[in-house]
Short mmCIF file of C-alpha atoms in Angstrom, two decimals:
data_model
loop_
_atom_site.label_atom_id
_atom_site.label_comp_id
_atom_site.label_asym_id
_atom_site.label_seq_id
_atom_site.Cartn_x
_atom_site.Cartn_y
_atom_site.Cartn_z
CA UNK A 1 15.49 -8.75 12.69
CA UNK A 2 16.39 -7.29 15.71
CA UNK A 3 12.81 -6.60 17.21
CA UNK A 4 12.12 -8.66 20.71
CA UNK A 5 8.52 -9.40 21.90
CA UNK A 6 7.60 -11.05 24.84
CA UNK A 7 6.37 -14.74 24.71
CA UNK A 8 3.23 -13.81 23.42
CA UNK A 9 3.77 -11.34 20.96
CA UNK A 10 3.74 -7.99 23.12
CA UNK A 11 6.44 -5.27 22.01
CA UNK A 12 8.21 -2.33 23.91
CA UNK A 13 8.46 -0.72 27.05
CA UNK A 14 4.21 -0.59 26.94
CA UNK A 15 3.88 -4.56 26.22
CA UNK A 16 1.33 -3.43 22.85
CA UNK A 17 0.39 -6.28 21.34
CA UNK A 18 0.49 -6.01 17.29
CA UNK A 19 -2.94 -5.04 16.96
CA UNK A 20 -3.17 -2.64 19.58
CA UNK A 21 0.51 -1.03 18.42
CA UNK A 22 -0.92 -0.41 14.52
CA UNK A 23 -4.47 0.95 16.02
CA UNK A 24 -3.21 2.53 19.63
CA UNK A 25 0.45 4.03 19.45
CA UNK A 26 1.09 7.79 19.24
CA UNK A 27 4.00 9.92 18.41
CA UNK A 28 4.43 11.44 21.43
CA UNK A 29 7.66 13.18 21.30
CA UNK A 30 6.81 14.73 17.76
CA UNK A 31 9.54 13.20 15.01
CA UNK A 32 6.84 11.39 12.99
CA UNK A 33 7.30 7.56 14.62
CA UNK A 34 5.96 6.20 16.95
CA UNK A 35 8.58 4.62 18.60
CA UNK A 36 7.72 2.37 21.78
CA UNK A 37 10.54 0.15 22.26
CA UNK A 38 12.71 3.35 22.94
CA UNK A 39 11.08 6.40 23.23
CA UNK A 40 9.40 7.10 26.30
CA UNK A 41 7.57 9.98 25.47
CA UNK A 42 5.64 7.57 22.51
CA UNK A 43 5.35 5.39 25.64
CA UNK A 44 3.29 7.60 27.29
CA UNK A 45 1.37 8.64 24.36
CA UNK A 46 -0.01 5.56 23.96
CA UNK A 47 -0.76 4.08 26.87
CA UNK A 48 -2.95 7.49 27.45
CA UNK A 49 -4.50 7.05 24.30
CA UNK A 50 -4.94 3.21 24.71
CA UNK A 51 -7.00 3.78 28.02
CA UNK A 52 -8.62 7.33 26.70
CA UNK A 53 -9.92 5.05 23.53
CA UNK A 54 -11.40 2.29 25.93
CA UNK A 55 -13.60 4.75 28.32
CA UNK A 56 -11.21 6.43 31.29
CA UNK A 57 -12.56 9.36 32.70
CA UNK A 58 -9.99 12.07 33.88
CA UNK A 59 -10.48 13.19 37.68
CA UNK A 60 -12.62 9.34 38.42
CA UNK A 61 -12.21 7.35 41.05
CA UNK A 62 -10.52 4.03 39.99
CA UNK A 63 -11.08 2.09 42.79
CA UNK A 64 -12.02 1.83 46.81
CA UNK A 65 -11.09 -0.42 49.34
CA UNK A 66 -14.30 -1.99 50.72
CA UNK A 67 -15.84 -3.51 53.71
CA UNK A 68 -18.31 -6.51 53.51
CA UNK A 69 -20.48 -6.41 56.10
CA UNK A 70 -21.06 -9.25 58.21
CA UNK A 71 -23.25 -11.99 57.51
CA UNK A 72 -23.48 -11.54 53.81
CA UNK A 73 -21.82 -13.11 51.23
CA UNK A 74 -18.69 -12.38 49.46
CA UNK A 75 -20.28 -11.40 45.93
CA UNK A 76 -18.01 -12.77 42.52
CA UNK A 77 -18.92 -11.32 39.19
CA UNK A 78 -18.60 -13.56 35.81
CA UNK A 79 -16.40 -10.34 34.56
CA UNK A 80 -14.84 -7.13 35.84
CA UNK A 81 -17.76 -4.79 33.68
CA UNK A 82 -18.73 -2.49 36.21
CA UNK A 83 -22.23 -3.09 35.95
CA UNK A 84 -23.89 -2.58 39.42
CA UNK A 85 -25.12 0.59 40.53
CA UNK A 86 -23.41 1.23 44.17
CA UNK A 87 -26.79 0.76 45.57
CA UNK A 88 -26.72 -2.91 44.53
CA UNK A 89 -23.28 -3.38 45.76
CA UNK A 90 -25.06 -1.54 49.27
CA UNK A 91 -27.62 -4.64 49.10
CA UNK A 92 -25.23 -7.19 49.02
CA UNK A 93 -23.36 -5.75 51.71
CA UNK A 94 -20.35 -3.87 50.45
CA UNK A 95 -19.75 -0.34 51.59
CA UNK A 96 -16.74 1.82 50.58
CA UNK A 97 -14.30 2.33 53.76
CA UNK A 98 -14.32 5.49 55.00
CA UNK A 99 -12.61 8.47 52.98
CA UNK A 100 -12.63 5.78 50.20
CA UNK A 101 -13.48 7.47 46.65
CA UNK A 102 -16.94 7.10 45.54
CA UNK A 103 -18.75 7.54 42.04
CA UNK A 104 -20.61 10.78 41.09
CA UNK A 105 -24.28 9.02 41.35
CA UNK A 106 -24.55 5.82 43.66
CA UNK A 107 -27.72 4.98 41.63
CA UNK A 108 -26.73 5.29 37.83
CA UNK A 109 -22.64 4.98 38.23
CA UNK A 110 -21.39 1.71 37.82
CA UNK A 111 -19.08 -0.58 39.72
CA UNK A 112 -18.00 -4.13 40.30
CA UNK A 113 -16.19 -5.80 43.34
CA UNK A 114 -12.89 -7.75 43.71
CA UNK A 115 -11.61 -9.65 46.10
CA UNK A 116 -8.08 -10.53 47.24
CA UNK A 117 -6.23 -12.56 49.81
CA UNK A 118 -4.65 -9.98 52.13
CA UNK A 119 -1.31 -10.08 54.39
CA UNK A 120 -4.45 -9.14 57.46
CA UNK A 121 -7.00 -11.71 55.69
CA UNK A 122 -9.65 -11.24 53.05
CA UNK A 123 -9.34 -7.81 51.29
CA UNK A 124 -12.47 -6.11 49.31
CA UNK A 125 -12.13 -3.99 46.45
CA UNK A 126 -14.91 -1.98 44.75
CA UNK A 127 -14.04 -1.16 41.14
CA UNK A 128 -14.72 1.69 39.26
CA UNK A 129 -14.90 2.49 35.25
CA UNK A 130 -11.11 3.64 35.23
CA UNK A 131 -10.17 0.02 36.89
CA UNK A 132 -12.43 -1.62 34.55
CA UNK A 133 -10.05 0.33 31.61
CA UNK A 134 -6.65 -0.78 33.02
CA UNK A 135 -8.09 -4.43 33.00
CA UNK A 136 -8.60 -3.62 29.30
CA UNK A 137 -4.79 -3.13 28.97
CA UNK A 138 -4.01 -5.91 31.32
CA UNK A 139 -6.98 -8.64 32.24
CA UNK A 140 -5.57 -9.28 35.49
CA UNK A 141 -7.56 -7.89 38.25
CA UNK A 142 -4.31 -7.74 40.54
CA UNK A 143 -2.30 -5.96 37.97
CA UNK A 144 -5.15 -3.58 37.80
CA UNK A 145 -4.81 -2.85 41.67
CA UNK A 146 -1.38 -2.63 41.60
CA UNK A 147 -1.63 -0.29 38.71
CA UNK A 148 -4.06 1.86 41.17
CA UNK A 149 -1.94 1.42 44.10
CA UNK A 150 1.73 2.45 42.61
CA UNK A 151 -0.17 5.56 40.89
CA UNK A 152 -1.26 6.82 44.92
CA UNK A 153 1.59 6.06 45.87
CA UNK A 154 3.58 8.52 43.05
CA UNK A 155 0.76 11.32 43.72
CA UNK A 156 1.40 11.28 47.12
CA UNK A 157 5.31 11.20 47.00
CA UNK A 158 5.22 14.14 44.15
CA UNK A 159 2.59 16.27 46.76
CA UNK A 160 4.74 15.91 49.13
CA UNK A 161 7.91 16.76 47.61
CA UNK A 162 11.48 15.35 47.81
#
């Protein structure tokens, strides 16, 4: 066979595990396989439908950089489930930076916090439903933000043009 997986089993340009290839991947390009080792458009297909079949929500925030205010302390979930309404997140101190995204209802929307060592110190994350989907792809909470961060960073190179 000539078929190459990663260490731990994941396959093609999308990294699908076995499982998530036979329940996940989509013909995206329209000639009846679904091809992700080397079709991109399959790619694509399935990596929508992979986070579309786990809960993201088009147009939602994924996730805001945060400020902790001082005097509290830093808050560490047991998982990345986005379980606290904003206004316990406001309790404990967090607070979206200005012109930071923010959910539709600070009272029923949830959200979880992440934090990361910085380049200027101590960086705080507040994550939304749509991060809490890419860590269903990837667990990592980094990838995740990275994730976030490269897909600004396209949006605001394709705005504003070559």
């Amino acid at each position: 066979l000539g078929l190459k997986g990663s260490y731990a089993g994941a396959m093609g340009m999308g990294q699908f595990m076995p499982s998530s290839y036979r329940l996940w991947a989509k013909d995206g390009d329209g000639d009846g396989r679904r091809d992700l080792l080397t079709h991109k458009p399959d790619v694509f297909a399935s990596v929508a439908n992979y986070f579309v079949v786990h809960g993201w929500q088009p147009g939602a925030p994924v996730a805001a950089r945060a400020m902790l205010e001082t005097g509290k302390d830093e808050f560490a979930p047991e998982n990345l489930e986005p379980v606290f309404p904003m206004t316990t997140l406001a309790a404990r101190g967090y607070r979206p930076l200005s012109g930071e995204p923010q959910p539709g209802d600070p009272t029923r929307d949830g959200a979880t916090v992440v934090g990361f060592d910085g380049e200027a110190g101590r960086e705080h994350w507040i994550g939304y439903r749509n991060y809490y989907v890419i860590t269903r792809y990837n667990r990592s909470p980094m990838y995740a933000l990275a994730v976030h961060q490269l897909a600004q960073a396209i949006r605001a190179g394709v705005a504003e043009g070559p």
